[in-house]
Short mmCIF file of C-alpha atoms in Angstrom, two decimals:
data_model
loop_
_atom_site.label_atom_id
_atom_site.label_comp_id
_atom_site.label_asym_id
_atom_site.label_seq_id
_atom_site.Cartn_x
_atom_site.Cartn_y
_atom_site.Cartn_z
CA UNK A 259 -15.48 -18.69 68.13
CA UNK A 260 -17.01 -19.12 71.23
CA UNK A 261 -19.54 -16.44 70.35
CA UNK A 262 -20.11 -18.58 66.95
CA UNK A 263 -20.88 -21.61 69.00
CA UNK A 264 -23.12 -20.15 71.35
CA UNK A 265 -25.01 -18.26 68.36
CA UNK A 266 -25.41 -21.82 66.88
CA UNK A 267 -26.75 -23.47 70.13
CA UNK A 268 -29.30 -20.65 70.75
CA UNK A 269 -30.34 -21.11 67.11
CA UNK A 270 -30.76 -24.71 67.56
CA UNK A 271 -32.68 -24.47 71.10
CA UNK A 272 -34.80 -21.90 68.76
CA UNK A 273 -35.49 -24.34 66.21
CA UNK A 274 -36.18 -26.95 68.93
CA UNK A 275 -38.92 -24.52 70.52
CA UNK A 276 -40.58 -23.78 67.60
CA UNK A 277 -40.92 -27.53 66.25
CA UNK A 278 -42.14 -28.51 69.87
CA UNK A 279 -44.83 -25.62 69.94
CA UNK A 280 -46.04 -26.52 67.07
CA UNK A 281 -46.46 -30.21 68.04
CA UNK A 282 -48.24 -29.19 70.82
CA UNK A 283 -50.71 -26.72 68.88
CA UNK A 284 -51.20 -30.15 66.69
CA UNK A 285 -51.99 -32.30 69.87
CA UNK A 286 -54.71 -29.72 70.85
CA UNK A 287 -56.19 -29.39 67.77
CA UNK A 288 -56.39 -33.00 67.09
CA UNK A 289 -57.99 -33.43 70.75
CA UNK A 290 -60.53 -31.02 69.62
CA UNK A 291 -59.04 -27.80 72.09
CA UNK A 292 -57.91 -25.75 69.60
CA UNK A 293 -57.42 -22.45 71.12
CA UNK A 294 -57.57 -20.45 68.14
CA UNK A 295 -61.17 -21.25 67.87
CA UNK A 296 -62.17 -19.28 71.28
CA UNK A 297 -63.54 -16.09 70.24
CA UNK A 298 -64.30 -14.38 73.52
CA UNK A 299 -63.58 -14.63 77.35
CA UNK A 300 -65.55 -13.09 80.11
CA UNK A 301 -63.02 -10.62 82.32
CA UNK A 302 -64.31 -9.48 85.64
CA UNK A 303 -61.07 -8.07 86.84
CA UNK A 304 -57.43 -7.07 86.13
CA UNK A 305 -54.58 -7.63 87.65
CA UNK A 306 -53.95 -4.13 89.25
CA UNK A 307 -57.37 -4.02 90.56
CA UNK A 308 -57.06 -7.20 92.51
CA UNK A 309 -54.09 -5.86 94.15
CA UNK A 310 -55.44 -2.83 94.74
CA UNK A 311 -58.93 -3.73 96.23
CA UNK A 312 -57.24 -7.28 97.66
CA UNK A 313 -59.25 -6.71 100.95
CA UNK A 314 -62.58 -6.56 99.88
CA UNK A 315 -61.51 -9.49 96.79
CA UNK A 316 -59.99 -12.06 99.18
CA UNK A 317 -61.66 -15.18 98.80
CA UNK A 318 -63.90 -14.08 96.35
CA UNK A 319 -64.06 -15.46 92.64
CA UNK A 320 -62.51 -13.86 89.98
CA UNK A 321 -62.07 -14.14 86.04
CA UNK A 322 -58.51 -12.61 84.60
CA UNK A 323 -57.24 -13.01 81.24
CA UNK A 324 -53.47 -12.33 80.25
CA UNK A 325 -50.16 -13.73 79.04
CA UNK A 326 -48.18 -16.31 81.00
CA UNK A 327 -44.75 -14.64 81.47
CA UNK A 328 -43.11 -17.24 84.11
CA UNK A 329 -43.56 -20.51 85.29
CA UNK A 330 -42.10 -22.04 88.58
CA UNK A 331 -42.71 -25.41 89.90
CA UNK A 332 -44.47 -28.26 87.79
CA UNK A 333 -45.13 -30.91 90.53
CA UNK A 334 -48.43 -31.00 91.77
CA UNK A 335 -48.24 -26.97 92.33
CA UNK A 336 -47.31 -24.79 89.85
CA UNK A 337 -46.70 -20.63 90.29
CA UNK A 338 -47.11 -18.83 87.49
CA UNK A 339 -46.93 -14.69 86.51
CA UNK A 340 -50.06 -13.48 84.21
CA UNK A 341 -49.64 -10.11 82.58
CA UNK A 342 -52.48 -8.34 81.37
CA UNK A 343 -53.28 -4.81 80.38
CA UNK A 344 -52.77 -3.63 83.82
CA UNK A 345 -49.61 -5.60 85.05
CA UNK A 346 -48.82 -8.50 86.56
CA UNK A 347 -50.43 -11.07 89.41
CA UNK A 348 -49.27 -14.67 90.46
CA UNK A 349 -51.23 -17.66 89.35
CA UNK A 350 -51.03 -20.59 92.07
CA UNK A 351 -52.22 -23.73 90.16
CA UNK A 352 -52.69 -26.77 92.36
CA UNK A 353 -53.53 -30.25 90.70
CA UNK A 354 -56.03 -31.07 93.99
CA UNK A 355 -57.82 -27.63 93.04
CA UNK A 356 -58.32 -28.31 89.56
CA UNK A 357 -58.52 -31.76 88.64
CA UNK A 358 -55.79 -33.67 87.40
CA UNK A 359 -56.53 -33.92 83.78
CA UNK A 360 -56.94 -29.71 83.54
CA UNK A 361 -53.77 -29.54 85.53
CA UNK A 362 -51.89 -31.73 83.51
CA UNK A 363 -53.07 -29.86 80.21
CA UNK A 364 -52.07 -26.38 82.08
CA UNK A 365 -48.55 -27.83 82.71
CA UNK A 366 -48.04 -27.97 79.11
CA UNK A 367 -48.74 -24.45 78.46
CA UNK A 368 -45.87 -22.19 77.37
CA UNK A 369 -44.51 -18.98 78.60
CA UNK A 370 -45.93 -16.61 76.08
CA UNK A 371 -49.42 -18.46 75.89
CA UNK A 372 -52.48 -16.39 76.31
CA UNK A 373 -55.14 -17.88 79.08
CA UNK A 374 -58.37 -17.32 80.78
CA UNK A 375 -58.37 -17.74 84.64
CA UNK A 376 -61.48 -18.31 86.84
CA UNK A 377 -59.77 -18.81 90.60
CA UNK A 378 -60.37 -17.27 93.88
CA UNK A 379 -58.40 -14.21 95.44
CA UNK A 380 -55.86 -15.41 98.00
CA UNK A 381 -52.37 -14.64 99.52
CA UNK A 382 -49.95 -17.40 100.03
CA UNK A 383 -48.26 -18.36 102.92
CA UNK A 384 -45.08 -16.05 101.74
CA UNK A 385 -47.69 -13.16 101.56
CA UNK A 386 -48.01 -12.74 97.67
CA UNK A 387 -51.30 -11.59 96.44
CA UNK A 388 -52.54 -14.16 94.05
CA UNK A 389 -55.07 -15.99 92.26
CA UNK A 390 -55.69 -19.76 92.92
CA UNK A 391 -56.60 -21.39 89.84
CA UNK A 392 -59.91 -23.35 89.64
CA UNK A 393 -60.25 -23.10 85.67
CA UNK A 394 -57.86 -22.29 83.23
CA UNK A 395 -58.80 -21.95 79.61
CA UNK A 396 -56.17 -21.41 76.58
CA UNK A 397 -57.32 -18.59 74.36
CA UNK A 398 -54.09 -18.25 72.13
CA UNK A 399 -50.79 -20.71 71.62
CA UNK A 400 -47.57 -18.83 71.34
CA UNK A 401 -45.71 -20.13 68.50
CA UNK A 402 -42.69 -17.91 69.30
CA UNK A 403 -40.76 -17.61 72.25
CA UNK A 404 -40.62 -14.28 74.30
CA UNK A 405 -37.21 -12.83 74.18
CA UNK A 406 -36.44 -13.07 77.58
CA UNK A 407 -35.32 -16.57 76.69
CA UNK A 408 -32.32 -15.28 75.02
CA UNK A 409 -31.64 -12.94 77.71
CA UNK A 410 -34.05 -10.14 76.85
CA UNK A 411 -35.04 -7.74 74.30
CA UNK A 412 -32.69 -4.86 74.45
CA UNK A 413 -31.69 -4.50 70.47
CA UNK A 414 -33.08 -0.86 69.60
CA UNK A 415 -33.59 -2.02 65.92
CA UNK A 416 -35.27 -4.92 66.74
CA UNK A 417 -37.34 -3.10 69.26
CA UNK A 418 -38.44 -0.60 67.11
CA UNK A 419 -39.47 -3.14 64.43
CA UNK A 420 -40.90 -5.62 66.62
CA UNK A 421 -42.67 -3.10 68.67
CA UNK A 422 -45.35 -5.68 69.68
CA UNK A 423 -42.76 -7.91 71.34
CA UNK A 424 -40.92 -4.63 72.99
CA UNK A 425 -44.42 -3.73 74.57
CA UNK A 426 -44.72 -7.57 76.00
CA UNK A 427 -41.48 -7.64 77.51
CA UNK A 428 -40.20 -4.28 78.45
CA UNK A 429 -42.88 -2.66 80.96
CA UNK A 430 -41.26 0.88 80.84
CA UNK A 431 -41.89 1.13 77.37
CA UNK A 432 -45.79 0.53 77.55
CA UNK A 433 -45.35 3.14 80.39
CA UNK A 434 -44.11 5.89 77.95
CA UNK A 435 -47.08 5.03 75.81
CA UNK A 436 -49.52 5.16 78.35
CA UNK A 437 -48.05 8.53 79.38
CA UNK A 438 -47.93 9.74 75.74
CA UNK A 439 -52.01 8.99 75.32
CA UNK A 440 -52.64 10.80 78.72
CA UNK A 441 -50.68 13.94 77.50
CA UNK A 442 -52.46 13.91 74.37
CA UNK A 443 -55.79 13.78 76.31
CA UNK A 444 -54.39 16.57 78.52
CA UNK A 445 -54.06 18.64 75.56
CA UNK A 446 -57.56 18.16 74.26
CA UNK A 447 -58.92 18.54 77.54
CA UNK A 448 -56.79 21.79 78.31
CA UNK A 449 -58.38 23.14 74.57
CA UNK A 450 -61.49 22.35 75.41
CA UNK A 451 -61.73 23.84 78.56
CA UNK A 452 -60.88 27.24 77.07
CA UNK A 453 -63.20 27.31 74.33
CA UNK A 454 -61.38 25.75 71.36
CA UNK A 455 -63.27 23.13 68.87
CA UNK A 456 -61.24 20.03 67.45
CA UNK A 457 -61.40 19.83 63.75
CA UNK A 458 -60.06 17.89 60.93
CA UNK A 459 -58.04 18.89 57.72
CA UNK A 460 -57.21 17.47 54.43
CA UNK A 461 -53.84 15.27 54.69
CA UNK A 462 -53.56 14.94 50.81
CA UNK A 463 -53.50 18.40 49.40
CA UNK A 464 -52.65 19.82 45.72
CA UNK A 465 -50.10 22.63 47.41
CA UNK A 466 -47.48 22.05 49.83
CA UNK A 467 -47.98 24.81 52.42
CA UNK A 468 -47.93 25.98 55.62
CA UNK A 469 -44.29 25.62 56.43
CA UNK A 470 -40.82 25.04 54.86
CA UNK A 471 -40.36 21.64 54.59
CA UNK A 472 -39.97 18.73 51.49
CA UNK A 473 -43.07 17.20 51.07
CA UNK A 474 -44.06 13.64 50.18
CA UNK A 475 -45.74 13.36 46.67
CA UNK A 476 -47.99 10.99 45.47
CA UNK A 477 -50.34 10.80 42.53
CA UNK A 478 -54.44 10.49 42.56
CA UNK A 479 -55.16 8.09 39.52
CA UNK A 480 -58.93 9.47 39.25
CA UNK A 481 -57.89 13.02 39.13
CA UNK A 482 -54.34 12.29 37.81
CA UNK A 483 -52.96 15.27 39.76
CA UNK A 484 -49.88 14.73 42.10
CA UNK A 485 -50.64 15.40 45.49
CA UNK A 486 -48.91 16.19 48.49
CA UNK A 487 -49.11 14.95 51.91
CA UNK A 488 -49.26 17.82 54.27
CA UNK A 489 -46.18 19.15 55.87
CA UNK A 490 -48.36 21.49 58.22
CA UNK A 491 -52.05 22.07 59.15
CA UNK A 492 -52.15 25.44 59.18
CA UNK A 493 -53.07 27.03 56.11
CA UNK A 494 -56.68 24.97 56.23
CA UNK A 495 -56.96 26.10 60.05
CA UNK A 496 -56.76 29.68 59.54
CA UNK A 497 -59.30 29.50 56.78
CA UNK A 498 -61.67 28.42 59.65
CA UNK A 499 -60.84 31.30 61.23
CA UNK A 500 -61.63 33.37 58.47
CA UNK A 501 -64.95 31.52 58.23
CA UNK A 502 -65.61 32.82 61.99
CA UNK A 503 -64.85 29.50 63.87
CA UNK A 504 -62.82 31.93 66.59
CA UNK A 505 -60.90 28.80 68.07
CA UNK A 506 -59.87 25.64 66.59
CA UNK A 507 -57.04 23.04 66.95
CA UNK A 508 -56.28 19.74 65.03
CA UNK A 509 -53.99 16.94 66.54
CA UNK A 510 -52.68 15.00 63.75
CA UNK A 511 -50.02 13.01 61.58
CA UNK A 512 -47.45 15.45 59.69
CA UNK A 513 -45.38 14.19 56.63
CA UNK A 514 -41.89 15.79 56.18
CA UNK A 515 -39.53 14.13 54.05
CA UNK A 516 -36.40 14.87 55.51
CA UNK A 517 -33.67 12.92 57.35
CA UNK A 518 -33.98 10.94 60.50
CA UNK A 519 -31.96 11.48 63.61
CA UNK A 520 -32.95 11.37 67.22
CA UNK A 521 -35.45 14.50 66.96
CA UNK A 522 -37.07 13.89 63.46
CA UNK A 523 -39.13 11.02 62.08
CA UNK A 524 -40.94 11.71 58.12
CA UNK A 525 -44.22 11.51 59.98
CA UNK A 526 -44.78 12.85 63.53
CA UNK A 527 -47.57 14.36 65.50
CA UNK A 528 -48.53 17.92 66.30
CA UNK A 529 -51.15 19.69 67.64
CA UNK A 530 -51.78 22.98 65.87
CA UNK A 531 -53.97 25.56 67.39
CA UNK A 532 -55.71 29.12 66.13
CA UNK A 533 -57.34 31.96 68.25
CA UNK A 534 -58.68 34.86 66.65
CA UNK A 535 -58.25 38.19 68.19
CA UNK A 536 -55.09 37.23 70.06
CA UNK A 537 -51.31 37.15 69.48
CA UNK A 538 -48.22 35.55 69.92
CA UNK A 539 -47.77 36.90 73.86
CA UNK A 540 -51.16 35.16 74.25
CA UNK A 541 -49.96 32.04 72.68
CA UNK A 542 -46.79 32.14 74.91
CA UNK A 543 -49.10 32.37 77.81
CA UNK A 544 -51.09 29.12 76.85
CA UNK A 545 -48.08 27.14 75.79
CA UNK A 546 -46.23 27.50 79.13
CA UNK A 547 -49.50 27.08 81.11
CA UNK A 548 -50.22 23.75 78.95
CA UNK A 549 -46.83 22.35 79.62
CA UNK A 550 -46.65 23.34 83.30
CA UNK A 551 -49.87 21.75 84.37
CA UNK A 552 -48.96 18.61 82.12
CA UNK A 553 -46.05 18.26 83.78
CA UNK A 554 -47.88 18.61 87.35
CA UNK A 555 -50.93 16.53 86.62
CA UNK A 556 -49.27 13.63 84.75
CA UNK A 557 -45.98 13.59 86.59
CA UNK A 558 -46.33 15.89 90.04
CA UNK A 559 -43.29 17.73 89.50
CA UNK A 560 -42.20 20.66 87.68
CA UNK A 561 -38.44 19.22 87.72
CA UNK A 562 -37.68 16.57 84.90
CA UNK A 563 -34.37 14.73 83.71
CA UNK A 564 -33.83 15.08 80.03
CA UNK A 565 -30.72 14.33 77.76
CA UNK A 566 -28.78 14.50 80.72
CA UNK A 567 -29.88 17.89 82.08
CA UNK A 568 -31.67 18.85 84.81
CA UNK A 569 -34.83 20.82 83.39
CA UNK A 570 -36.75 23.13 85.47
CA UNK A 571 -40.59 23.99 84.52
CA UNK A 572 -41.37 25.98 86.99
CA UNK A 573 -43.87 28.51 85.43
CA UNK A 574 -42.36 32.43 84.72
CA UNK A 575 -40.17 31.41 81.39
CA UNK A 576 -37.88 33.80 80.18
CA UNK A 577 -38.80 35.40 76.68
CA UNK A 578 -35.87 36.71 74.81
CA UNK A 579 -35.71 38.13 71.42
CA UNK A 580 -33.65 36.30 68.93
CA UNK A 581 -31.43 38.96 68.59
CA UNK A 582 -30.87 39.18 71.98
CA UNK A 583 -29.96 35.71 72.28
CA UNK A 584 -27.51 35.96 69.37
CA UNK A 585 -25.89 39.15 71.37
CA UNK A 586 -25.55 37.10 74.62
CA UNK A 587 -24.39 34.20 73.26
CA UNK A 588 -21.98 35.37 70.28
CA UNK A 589 -21.20 39.13 71.19
CA UNK A 590 -22.72 40.01 67.60
CA UNK A 591 -24.96 42.76 67.85
CA UNK A 592 -27.22 42.46 64.77
CA UNK A 593 -29.37 45.82 65.63
CA UNK A 594 -26.24 47.91 65.18
CA UNK A 595 -25.79 46.60 61.70
CA UNK A 596 -27.52 48.31 59.14
CA UNK A 597 -26.68 46.41 55.82
CA UNK A 598 -27.17 42.72 54.50
CA UNK A 599 -23.30 42.69 53.35
CA UNK A 600 -22.43 43.69 57.01
CA UNK A 601 -24.51 41.19 58.51
CA UNK A 602 -23.52 38.38 56.33
CA UNK A 603 -19.64 39.09 57.06
CA UNK A 604 -20.46 39.21 60.45
CA UNK A 605 -21.79 35.63 60.62
CA UNK A 606 -18.90 34.78 58.60
CA UNK A 607 -16.46 36.08 60.98
CA UNK A 608 -17.64 33.58 63.57
CA UNK A 609 -18.04 30.41 61.33
CA UNK A 610 -21.37 30.58 60.33
CA UNK A 611 -22.31 30.53 56.20
CA UNK A 612 -25.73 31.10 54.85
CA UNK A 613 -27.08 27.86 53.06
CA UNK A 614 -26.37 28.45 49.00
CA UNK A 615 -30.04 28.80 48.19
CA UNK A 616 -30.66 31.18 51.00
CA UNK A 617 -30.75 34.94 49.92
CA UNK A 618 -27.89 37.04 51.72
CA UNK A 619 -29.61 39.11 53.78
CA UNK A 620 -29.74 40.64 57.44
CA UNK A 621 -32.81 38.36 58.33
CA UNK A 622 -31.09 35.03 57.05
CA UNK A 623 -27.62 36.25 58.71
CA UNK A 624 -29.32 36.58 62.24
CA UNK A 625 -31.45 33.28 61.94
CA UNK A 626 -28.38 31.06 60.89
CA UNK A 627 -26.11 32.59 63.53
CA UNK A 628 -29.10 31.82 65.88
CA UNK A 629 -29.60 28.17 64.32
CA UNK A 630 -25.86 27.46 64.08
CA UNK A 631 -24.24 28.98 67.29
CA UNK A 632 -27.07 29.72 70.02
CA UNK A 633 -29.44 27.01 70.06
CA UNK A 634 -27.49 24.51 71.28
CA UNK A 635 -26.86 26.75 74.51
CA UNK A 636 -30.53 26.89 75.39
CA UNK A 637 -31.04 24.09 78.03
CA UNK A 638 -33.81 25.89 80.26
CA UNK A 639 -37.08 26.49 78.75
CA UNK A 640 -36.46 29.76 76.65
CA UNK A 641 -39.31 31.74 74.17
CA UNK A 642 -37.11 32.84 71.24
CA UNK A 643 -38.83 35.62 70.01
CA UNK A 644 -39.31 38.20 67.26
CA UNK A 645 -37.64 36.41 64.07
CA UNK A 646 -36.55 37.67 60.87
CA UNK A 647 -39.33 37.98 57.84
CA UNK A 648 -37.09 36.05 55.56
CA UNK A 649 -37.91 32.83 57.55
CA UNK A 650 -41.06 33.42 58.85
CA UNK A 651 -43.47 33.43 55.34
CA UNK A 652 -46.78 33.51 57.61
CA UNK A 653 -45.96 35.59 60.64
CA UNK A 654 -46.88 39.23 60.83
CA UNK A 655 -44.26 41.74 60.96
CA UNK A 656 -43.27 43.69 64.26
CA UNK A 657 -44.97 47.18 63.92
CA UNK A 658 -41.31 47.98 66.11
CA UNK A 659 -39.30 46.91 63.38
CA UNK A 660 -40.29 45.69 59.60
CA UNK A 661 -37.43 43.29 59.49
CA UNK A 662 -38.82 41.31 62.50
CA UNK A 663 -42.18 39.17 63.13
CA UNK A 664 -43.89 38.68 65.84
CA UNK A 665 -43.17 35.06 65.97
CA UNK A 666 -41.60 32.66 68.80
CA UNK A 667 -40.26 29.31 69.35
CA UNK A 668 -39.67 27.45 72.61
CA UNK A 669 -36.68 25.71 73.28
CA UNK A 670 -35.88 23.14 76.05
CA UNK A 671 -32.93 21.17 76.07
CA UNK A 672 -31.81 22.20 73.05
CA UNK A 673 -34.83 21.03 70.99
CA UNK A 674 -37.44 23.48 69.56
CA UNK A 675 -40.72 22.18 71.61
CA UNK A 676 -43.32 24.76 69.20
CA UNK A 677 -43.62 27.20 66.91
CA UNK A 678 -45.91 30.50 67.01
CA UNK A 679 -47.18 33.61 65.24
CA UNK A 680 -49.12 36.57 65.19
CA UNK A 681 -50.75 35.46 62.14
CA UNK A 682 -49.93 37.59 59.09
CA UNK A 683 -53.58 38.66 58.21
CA UNK A 684 -52.49 41.38 55.32
CA UNK A 685 -53.07 39.49 51.54
CA UNK A 686 -50.82 41.81 49.88
CA UNK A 687 -48.02 41.40 51.95
CA UNK A 688 -48.71 37.63 52.26
CA UNK A 689 -48.61 37.27 48.23
CA UNK A 690 -45.03 39.07 48.25
CA UNK A 691 -43.77 36.32 50.87
CA UNK A 692 -45.41 33.49 49.15
CA UNK A 693 -43.69 34.89 45.62
CA UNK A 694 -40.48 34.65 47.47
CA UNK A 695 -41.05 31.12 48.51
CA UNK A 696 -41.67 30.63 44.69
CA UNK A 697 -38.77 31.98 43.58
CA UNK A 698 -36.31 29.97 46.10
CA UNK A 699 -37.93 26.78 44.87
CA UNK A 700 -36.99 27.84 41.48
CA UNK A 701 -33.78 28.22 42.65
CA UNK A 702 -33.81 24.63 43.65
CA UNK A 703 -34.66 25.08 47.25
CA UNK A 704 -37.41 22.07 47.45
CA UNK A 705 -38.54 22.85 51.21
CA UNK A 706 -39.74 26.24 50.25
CA UNK A 707 -43.59 26.83 50.12
CA UNK A 708 -45.75 27.28 47.30
CA UNK A 709 -48.18 30.06 46.11
CA UNK A 710 -51.71 29.18 47.52
CA UNK A 711 -54.09 31.60 45.50
CA UNK A 712 -57.04 30.24 47.37
CA UNK A 713 -55.52 31.10 50.97
CA UNK A 714 -54.76 34.66 49.54
CA UNK A 715 -58.49 34.67 48.67
CA UNK A 716 -59.46 33.77 52.06
CA UNK A 717 -57.58 36.48 53.60
CA UNK A 718 -58.94 39.05 51.27
CA UNK A 719 -62.20 38.21 52.79
CA UNK A 720 -60.51 39.34 56.08
CA UNK A 721 -58.73 37.45 58.63
CA UNK A 722 -59.22 38.74 62.07
CA UNK A 723 -55.59 39.60 64.51
CA UNK A 724 -54.85 35.71 65.07
CA UNK A 725 -52.72 33.78 67.40
CA UNK A 726 -51.67 30.44 66.25
CA UNK A 727 -49.39 27.68 68.08
CA UNK A 728 -48.03 24.38 66.81
CA UNK A 729 -46.89 21.93 69.05
CA UNK A 730 -44.83 18.95 68.68
CA UNK A 731 -46.41 16.30 70.62
CA UNK A 732 -43.73 13.62 69.84
CA UNK A 733 -40.68 16.17 71.29
CA UNK A 734 -43.10 17.05 74.48
CA UNK A 735 -43.61 13.22 75.32
CA UNK A 736 -39.23 12.70 74.90
CA UNK A 737 -39.13 15.50 77.45
CA UNK A 738 -42.07 14.07 79.84
CA UNK A 739 -40.50 10.61 79.63
CA UNK A 740 -37.05 11.48 79.66
CA UNK A 741 -36.54 9.74 76.39
CA UNK A 742 -33.60 10.73 74.03
CA UNK A 743 -34.62 9.64 70.82
CA UNK A 744 -38.07 10.23 69.10
CA UNK A 745 -38.26 6.60 67.98
CA UNK A 746 -39.11 5.78 72.05
CA UNK A 747 -42.14 7.74 71.96
CA UNK A 748 -43.58 6.82 68.22
CA UNK A 749 -45.05 3.20 68.23
CA UNK A 750 -44.12 2.36 64.99
CA UNK A 751 -41.35 4.78 63.93
CA UNK A 752 -39.93 4.53 60.37
CA UNK A 753 -37.45 2.09 59.53
CA UNK A 754 -35.26 0.84 56.44
CA UNK A 755 -36.69 -2.56 55.07
CA UNK A 756 -34.80 -5.33 55.97
CA UNK A 757 -32.83 -6.87 52.93
#
């Protein structure tokens, strides 16, 4: 009952605030001072810049703009916090400095209003770096109160749905996305410096390929054909390697019609890169260099905390074949198993069942044991190499064991961070593997790939030995910022509409 009464009081309070703010706007408009008629404001400095260069700016006039985040006082002197893109700075507003009428208008401004301020940089008697207001211009009227009025914005659902408010009132959220931007820039700089060229490939495709995932399907009206939002950028990028672009990469959105959990969102961002005359060992070197250099540049350390674990990114990460990881963590020695039936039975003996749509093979059994029993135990950075050919339709077979491929996935804190191959360049083998995917799709596996005749044609012209790598940008940012859910690092995560 008390909670209901409190909620009712808050709703009544909010209703009064909305009414009062609209009345203030109407009064401004009737007085010919409509803030929404303002079109620009000359900004000469920002909050953090003033603080960083206070000694040289003290006593000088500056022009700043931002959002009012707090107000104190309101007699002849008022103190406010103004927030711009760099942070907050205190405003000192005095009637004698501004004039009686402008100061009277200023006192009516609300928390959340956006203002432009011309004033003088100085330090208050308490030592606070501030701007003494000489002229204040209302640039935009906030008709809704900021959440601090009602104990802050902490509900996750609301934060994700109203990210614009989340960014205003939760500074740590903005820091996350600043670091995300810095990481993406680091990726570009890192690859550009190594001779890679950034390219763009289609988001809409007539074939779903390049990975095993359920696609989003749409319809092109003019062509009257169904099309698929891309689930990977792999196949177009490898066509470019065939065409002589020896080092290419693309940073872009990927779309997969799959479940949502702390590690998955239906649309996410990857960087995929391909390098001619390289293999998966080169890709491991590159991936490790990329992440360790990012940690040093952006955070200044190799030591991170993520998902309750202390992570050490110091270079020199272990490289462990999948069958050795399975043996180490489960005791099953798949290399001593000679046939499919024994492999499936061995998996079942430790409680691992193969999916109904999966062929009951040695390779699928090995992969499912790793996926269900081993992956969850990998905390420190570990490259898991030599994946079975059954689950790697685009990777080159190992010359040492044709059941395995030259493929790796990097795991950190039980999360897959990236996937890489020595790329399959045998068009005959590629056709056979595509055909197996087609057969799986016919059995009802809607995540299986499709036959891509044009890609096989490209391979028939000759794909040089190539290393390829796909990295999940979102998960890397989760790790670097210590966030445990992917929604915290995507500005506008996918949300179910409210009823």
